[in-house]
Amino acid sequence: MNMTTSYRPSSIAGDKITVLYCRLSQEDDLHGESNSIVNQKAILKKYADDQNFSNTMYFVDDGYSGTNFNRPDWQRLIGIINEDKIGIIVVKDMSRLGRDYLQVGMYTEMLFPAHDIRFIAINNGVDSINGTENDMTPFINIFNEFYAKDTSRKIKAVFKAKGNAGKPLCTNPPYGYLKDPEDKNH
């Protein structure tokens, strides 16, 4: 469990948790260091410190797609939300929360307000305490979902083109075969 404070119900009773949520999928990892978990943690920690948020706790889903919410630390977080132990949730940007427009909206528009949770997406300028300033949030969520679907389509197209051209679809040759040192595609 990655966190700056330990989760002990008796120590949290009077002080709700400030969640610093990080997520990185395999596809996001291809975009370099800017989305790394280390970078996200640093951004979130600095923001929390600058805002004087206390009782911070990291929740990290490394290697999980944002297109669904079946992620270990997200599921753990939902359990703690249902116990009304969370006061604030901070993410680097809306895409770190998720890339499913309807699910993200359900959490940010229904679940979080029902549990009196303040939600902040730093890079998108989203802060639920400023309701009218968040008018663009649904559109950001739609674009995040579109990005995930577009990336999936492009990857499928590359694999189809490679397969149709007779090129291998994997980096490792099948058992018993060796790669041609002169031509990586054979």
PDB file of C-alpha atoms in Angstrom:
ATOM      1  CA  MET A   1       0.000   0.000   0.000  1.00  0.00           C
ATOM      2  CA  ASN A   2       1.627   3.272  -1.165  1.00  0.00           C
ATOM      3  CA  MET A   3       0.668   6.171   1.072  1.00  0.00           C
ATOM      4  CA  THR A   4       2.054   8.971   3.162  1.00  0.00           C
ATOM      5  CA  THR A   5      -0.004   7.983   6.195  1.00  0.00           C
ATOM      6  CA  SER A   6      -1.253   4.602   7.280  1.00  0.00           C
ATOM      7  CA  TYR A   7      -4.930   3.750   7.010  1.00  0.00           C
ATOM      8  CA  ARG A   8      -6.087   3.143  10.539  1.00  0.00           C
ATOM      9  CA  PRO A   9      -9.775   3.867  11.141  1.00  0.00           C
ATOM     10  CA  SER A  10      -9.211   5.071  14.702  1.00  0.00           C
ATOM     11  CA  SER A  11      -6.651   7.703  13.592  1.00  0.00           C
ATOM     12  CA  ILE A  12      -8.881   9.033  10.792  1.00  0.00           C
ATOM     13  CA  ALA A  13     -12.114   9.454  12.726  1.00  0.00           C
ATOM     14  CA  GLY A  14     -11.686  13.230  13.135  1.00  0.00           C
ATOM     15  CA  ASP A  15      -9.609  13.905  10.025  1.00  0.00           C
ATOM     16  CA  LYS A  16     -10.824  12.712   6.628  1.00  0.00           C
ATOM     17  CA  ILE A  17      -8.327  11.361   4.089  1.00  0.00           C
ATOM     18  CA  THR A  18      -7.012  13.426   1.188  1.00  0.00           C
ATOM     19  CA  VAL A  19      -6.583  10.893  -1.616  1.00  0.00           C
ATOM     20  CA  LEU A  20      -3.787  11.395  -4.144  1.00  0.00           C
ATOM     21  CA  TYR A  21      -4.846   9.081  -6.971  1.00  0.00           C
ATOM     22  CA  CYS A  22      -2.424   7.974  -9.717  1.00  0.00           C
ATOM     23  CA  ARG A  23      -3.092   5.738 -12.702  1.00  0.00           C
ATOM     24  CA  LEU A  24      -0.928   4.715 -15.625  1.00  0.00           C
ATOM     25  CA  SER A  25      -1.886   2.295 -18.370  1.00  0.00           C
ATOM     26  CA  GLN A  26       0.487   0.434 -20.666  1.00  0.00           C
ATOM     27  CA  GLU A  27      -0.445   2.841 -23.493  1.00  0.00           C
ATOM     28  CA  ASP A  28       0.145   5.949 -21.350  1.00  0.00           C
ATOM     29  CA  ASP A  29       3.585   4.602 -20.477  1.00  0.00           C
ATOM     30  CA  LEU A  30       4.550   4.844 -24.155  1.00  0.00           C
ATOM     31  CA  HIS A  31       4.181   8.621 -23.962  1.00  0.00           C
ATOM     32  CA  GLY A  32       7.206   8.948 -21.719  1.00  0.00           C
ATOM     33  CA  GLU A  33       8.162  10.255 -18.334  1.00  0.00           C
ATOM     34  CA  SER A  34       5.522  13.008 -18.146  1.00  0.00           C
ATOM     35  CA  ASN A  35       2.792  10.512 -17.212  1.00  0.00           C
ATOM     36  CA  SER A  36       4.922   8.280 -14.981  1.00  0.00           C
ATOM     37  CA  ILE A  37       3.658   7.294 -11.556  1.00  0.00           C
ATOM     38  CA  VAL A  38       6.706   8.967  -9.973  1.00  0.00           C
ATOM     39  CA  ASN A  39       5.883  12.217 -11.777  1.00  0.00           C
ATOM     40  CA  GLN A  40       2.194  12.017 -10.860  1.00  0.00           C
ATOM     41  CA  LYS A  41       3.036  11.439  -7.207  1.00  0.00           C
ATOM     42  CA  ALA A  42       5.385  14.430  -7.164  1.00  0.00           C
ATOM     43  CA  ILE A  43       2.769  16.716  -8.743  1.00  0.00           C
ATOM     44  CA  LEU A  44       0.035  15.532  -6.382  1.00  0.00           C
ATOM     45  CA  LYS A  45       2.215  15.783  -3.267  1.00  0.00           C
ATOM     46  CA  LYS A  46       3.361  19.320  -4.142  1.00  0.00           C
ATOM     47  CA  TYR A  47      -0.224  20.406  -4.800  1.00  0.00           C
ATOM     48  CA  ALA A  48      -1.446  18.893  -1.518  1.00  0.00           C
ATOM     49  CA  ASP A  49       1.394  20.543   0.400  1.00  0.00           C
ATOM     50  CA  ASP A  50       0.788  23.916  -1.297  1.00  0.00           C
ATOM     51  CA  GLN A  51      -2.927  23.706  -0.402  1.00  0.00           C
ATOM     52  CA  ASN A  52      -2.144  22.566   3.170  1.00  0.00           C
ATOM     53  CA  PHE A  53      -4.137  19.369   2.687  1.00  0.00           C
ATOM     54  CA  SER A  54      -3.464  16.936   5.512  1.00  0.00           C
ATOM     55  CA  ASN A  55      -3.820  13.209   6.048  1.00  0.00           C
ATOM     56  CA  THR A  56      -2.759  12.396   2.471  1.00  0.00           C
ATOM     57  CA  MET A  57      -2.801   8.862   1.131  1.00  0.00           C
ATOM     58  CA  TYR A  58      -1.682   7.566  -2.264  1.00  0.00           C
ATOM     59  CA  PHE A  59      -3.836   5.190  -4.257  1.00  0.00           C
ATOM     60  CA  VAL A  60      -1.937   3.879  -7.291  1.00  0.00           C
ATOM     61  CA  ASP A  61      -3.122   1.745 -10.203  1.00  0.00           C
ATOM     62  CA  ASP A  62      -0.019   1.227 -12.340  1.00  0.00           C
ATOM     63  CA  GLY A  63      -0.565  -0.652 -15.585  1.00  0.00           C
ATOM     64  CA  TYR A  64      -4.376  -0.356 -15.629  1.00  0.00           C
ATOM     65  CA  SER A  65      -6.507   1.058 -18.420  1.00  0.00           C
ATOM     66  CA  GLY A  66      -8.690   4.057 -17.772  1.00  0.00           C
ATOM     67  CA  THR A  67     -11.438   2.570 -19.918  1.00  0.00           C
ATOM     68  CA  ASN A  68     -12.842   0.626 -16.956  1.00  0.00           C
ATOM     69  CA  PHE A  69     -12.822   0.986 -13.186  1.00  0.00           C
ATOM     70  CA  ASN A  70     -11.940  -2.609 -12.347  1.00  0.00           C
ATOM     71  CA  ARG A  71      -8.621  -1.545 -10.804  1.00  0.00           C
ATOM     72  CA  PRO A  72      -7.355  -2.778  -7.414  1.00  0.00           C
ATOM     73  CA  ASP A  73      -6.638   0.541  -5.714  1.00  0.00           C
ATOM     74  CA  TRP A  74      -9.737   2.171  -7.239  1.00  0.00           C
ATOM     75  CA  GLN A  75     -11.872  -0.616  -5.778  1.00  0.00           C
ATOM     76  CA  ARG A  76     -10.137  -0.172  -2.413  1.00  0.00           C
ATOM     77  CA  LEU A  77     -10.814   3.578  -2.641  1.00  0.00           C
ATOM     78  CA  ILE A  78     -14.528   2.998  -3.359  1.00  0.00           C
ATOM     79  CA  GLY A  79     -14.746   0.892  -0.188  1.00  0.00           C
ATOM     80  CA  ILE A  80     -13.268   3.710   1.887  1.00  0.00           C
ATOM     81  CA  ILE A  81     -15.548   6.272   0.179  1.00  0.00           C
ATOM     82  CA  ASN A  82     -18.535   4.166   1.236  1.00  0.00           C
ATOM     83  CA  GLU A  83     -17.248   4.374   4.819  1.00  0.00           C
ATOM     84  CA  ASP A  84     -17.295   8.217   4.502  1.00  0.00           C
ATOM     85  CA  LYS A  85     -13.579   8.432   5.308  1.00  0.00           C
ATOM     86  CA  ILE A  86     -12.603  10.590   2.274  1.00  0.00           C
ATOM     87  CA  GLY A  87     -12.663  14.395   2.220  1.00  0.00           C
ATOM     88  CA  ILE A  88     -10.764  15.223  -0.973  1.00  0.00           C
ATOM     89  CA  ILE A  89      -9.652  13.322  -4.090  1.00  0.00           C
ATOM     90  CA  VAL A  90      -6.867  14.859  -6.187  1.00  0.00           C
ATOM     91  CA  VAL A  91      -5.719  13.615  -9.618  1.00  0.00           C
ATOM     92  CA  LYS A  92      -3.178  15.023 -12.073  1.00  0.00           C
ATOM     93  CA  ASP A  93      -5.844  15.344 -14.788  1.00  0.00           C
ATOM     94  CA  MET A  94      -9.243  13.898 -15.668  1.00  0.00           C
ATOM     95  CA  SER A  95      -7.733  11.121 -17.813  1.00  0.00           C
ATOM     96  CA  ARG A  96      -5.969   9.712 -14.734  1.00  0.00           C
ATOM     97  CA  LEU A  97      -9.360   9.196 -13.092  1.00  0.00           C
ATOM     98  CA  GLY A  98     -10.667   7.389 -16.153  1.00  0.00           C
ATOM     99  CA  ARG A  99     -11.478   7.393 -19.851  1.00  0.00           C
ATOM    100  CA  ASP A 100     -15.090   6.208 -19.668  1.00  0.00           C
ATOM    101  CA  TYR A 101     -17.275   9.307 -20.009  1.00  0.00           C
ATOM    102  CA  LEU A 102     -20.338   7.877 -18.249  1.00  0.00           C
ATOM    103  CA  GLN A 103     -18.463   6.241 -15.367  1.00  0.00           C
ATOM    104  CA  VAL A 104     -16.319   9.322 -14.694  1.00  0.00           C
ATOM    105  CA  GLY A 105     -19.463  11.458 -14.723  1.00  0.00           C
ATOM    106  CA  MET A 106     -21.222   9.084 -12.337  1.00  0.00           C
ATOM    107  CA  TYR A 107     -18.347   9.375  -9.860  1.00  0.00           C
ATOM    108  CA  THR A 108     -17.752  13.129 -10.163  1.00  0.00           C
ATOM    109  CA  GLU A 109     -21.406  14.208 -10.470  1.00  0.00           C
ATOM    110  CA  MET A 110     -23.120  11.689  -8.201  1.00  0.00           C
ATOM    111  CA  LEU A 111     -20.958   9.561  -5.887  1.00  0.00           C
ATOM    112  CA  PHE A 112     -18.447  12.196  -4.760  1.00  0.00           C
ATOM    113  CA  PRO A 113     -21.096  14.873  -3.993  1.00  0.00           C
ATOM    114  CA  ALA A 114     -23.263  12.266  -2.202  1.00  0.00           C
ATOM    115  CA  HIS A 115     -20.333  11.625   0.155  1.00  0.00           C
ATOM    116  CA  ASP A 116     -19.355  15.313   0.389  1.00  0.00           C
ATOM    117  CA  ILE A 117     -16.028  14.699  -1.371  1.00  0.00           C
ATOM    118  CA  ARG A 118     -14.169  17.563  -2.996  1.00  0.00           C
ATOM    119  CA  PHE A 119     -12.718  16.480  -6.355  1.00  0.00           C
ATOM    120  CA  ILE A 120      -9.708  18.193  -7.970  1.00  0.00           C
ATOM    121  CA  ALA A 121      -8.082  17.532 -11.367  1.00  0.00           C
ATOM    122  CA  ILE A 122      -5.049  19.814 -11.239  1.00  0.00           C
ATOM    123  CA  ASN A 123      -4.071  20.184 -14.909  1.00  0.00           C
ATOM    124  CA  ASN A 124      -7.670  20.605 -16.067  1.00  0.00           C
ATOM    125  CA  GLY A 125      -8.458  23.300 -13.510  1.00  0.00           C
ATOM    126  CA  VAL A 126     -11.318  21.221 -12.123  1.00  0.00           C
ATOM    127  CA  ASP A 127     -12.264  21.755  -8.486  1.00  0.00           C
ATOM    128  CA  SER A 128     -15.742  20.719  -7.380  1.00  0.00           C
ATOM    129  CA  ILE A 129     -15.771  23.524  -4.840  1.00  0.00           C
ATOM    130  CA  ASN A 130     -16.034  25.912  -7.843  1.00  0.00           C
ATOM    131  CA  GLY A 131     -19.058  24.309  -9.514  1.00  0.00           C
ATOM    132  CA  THR A 132     -19.649  26.838 -12.293  1.00  0.00           C
ATOM    133  CA  GLU A 133     -16.003  26.808 -13.360  1.00  0.00           C
ATOM    134  CA  ASN A 134     -16.265  23.095 -14.221  1.00  0.00           C
ATOM    135  CA  ASP A 135     -18.570  23.494 -17.240  1.00  0.00           C
ATOM    136  CA  MET A 136     -15.962  21.992 -19.599  1.00  0.00           C
ATOM    137  CA  THR A 137     -15.431  18.841 -17.514  1.00  0.00           C
ATOM    138  CA  PRO A 138     -17.974  16.667 -19.406  1.00  0.00           C
ATOM    139  CA  PHE A 139     -16.314  17.614 -22.698  1.00  0.00           C
ATOM    140  CA  ILE A 140     -12.870  16.778 -21.298  1.00  0.00           C
ATOM    141  CA  ASN A 141     -14.263  13.354 -20.321  1.00  0.00           C
ATOM    142  CA  ILE A 142     -15.700  12.789 -23.800  1.00  0.00           C
ATOM    143  CA  PHE A 143     -12.346  13.631 -25.401  1.00  0.00           C
ATOM    144  CA  ASN A 144     -10.540  11.311 -22.972  1.00  0.00           C
ATOM    145  CA  GLU A 145     -12.861   8.449 -23.937  1.00  0.00           C
ATOM    146  CA  PHE A 146     -12.446   9.255 -27.638  1.00  0.00           C
ATOM    147  CA  TYR A 147      -8.638   9.198 -27.234  1.00  0.00           C
ATOM    148  CA  ALA A 148      -8.757   5.694 -25.737  1.00  0.00           C
ATOM    149  CA  LYS A 149     -11.040   4.393 -28.519  1.00  0.00           C
ATOM    150  CA  ASP A 150      -8.962   6.088 -31.224  1.00  0.00           C
ATOM    151  CA  THR A 151      -5.729   4.605 -29.854  1.00  0.00           C
ATOM    152  CA  SER A 152      -7.316   1.139 -29.772  1.00  0.00           C
ATOM    153  CA  ARG A 153      -8.452   1.469 -33.398  1.00  0.00           C
ATOM    154  CA  LYS A 154      -4.970   2.543 -34.497  1.00  0.00           C
ATOM    155  CA  ILE A 155      -3.264  -0.348 -32.709  1.00  0.00           C
ATOM    156  CA  LYS A 156      -5.702  -2.849 -34.266  1.00  0.00           C
ATOM    157  CA  ALA A 157      -5.050  -1.344 -37.714  1.00  0.00           C
ATOM    158  CA  VAL A 158      -1.277  -1.740 -37.290  1.00  0.00           C
ATOM    159  CA  PHE A 159      -1.641  -5.390 -36.244  1.00  0.00           C
ATOM    160  CA  LYS A 160      -3.992  -6.090 -39.151  1.00  0.00           C
ATOM    161  CA  ALA A 161      -1.600  -4.492 -41.657  1.00  0.00           C
ATOM    162  CA  LYS A 162       1.366  -6.435 -40.247  1.00  0.00           C
ATOM    163  CA  GLY A 163      -0.595  -9.695 -40.356  1.00  0.00           C
ATOM    164  CA  ASN A 164      -1.772  -9.104 -43.924  1.00  0.00           C
ATOM    165  CA  ALA A 165       1.825  -8.382 -44.961  1.00  0.00           C
ATOM    166  CA  GLY A 166       2.996 -11.659 -43.426  1.00  0.00           C
ATOM    167  CA  LYS A 167       5.026  -9.925 -40.711  1.00  0.00           C
ATOM    168  CA  PRO A 168       5.173 -11.331 -37.185  1.00  0.00           C
ATOM    169  CA  LEU A 169       2.721  -9.872 -34.683  1.00  0.00           C
ATOM    170  CA  CYS A 170       4.873 -10.499 -31.638  1.00  0.00           C
ATOM    171  CA  THR A 171       8.385  -9.556 -30.618  1.00  0.00           C
ATOM    172  CA  ASN A 172       9.397 -13.055 -29.515  1.00  0.00           C
ATOM    173  CA  PRO A 173       9.527 -15.921 -32.015  1.00  0.00           C
ATOM    174  CA  PRO A 174       7.461 -19.054 -31.290  1.00  0.00           C
ATOM    175  CA  TYR A 175       9.163 -21.771 -29.245  1.00  0.00           C
ATOM    176  CA  GLY A 176      11.839 -23.545 -31.247  1.00  0.00           C
ATOM    177  CA  TYR A 177      12.401 -20.718 -33.741  1.00  0.00           C
ATOM    178  CA  LEU A 178      15.145 -18.106 -33.791  1.00  0.00           C
ATOM    179  CA  LYS A 179      15.064 -14.550 -35.098  1.00  0.00           C
ATOM    180  CA  ASP A 180      17.099 -13.771 -38.196  1.00  0.00           C
ATOM    181  CA  PRO A 181      19.959 -11.554 -36.922  1.00  0.00           C
ATOM    182  CA  GLU A 182      20.019  -9.779 -40.304  1.00  0.00           C
ATOM    183  CA  ASP A 183      16.266  -9.092 -40.450  1.00  0.00           C
ATOM    184  CA  LYS A 184      14.269  -8.552 -37.255  1.00  0.00           C
ATOM    185  CA  ASN A 185      11.020  -9.294 -39.103  1.00  0.00           C
ATOM    186  CA  HIS A 186      12.007 -12.907 -39.894  1.00  0.00           C
TER     187      HIS A 186
END
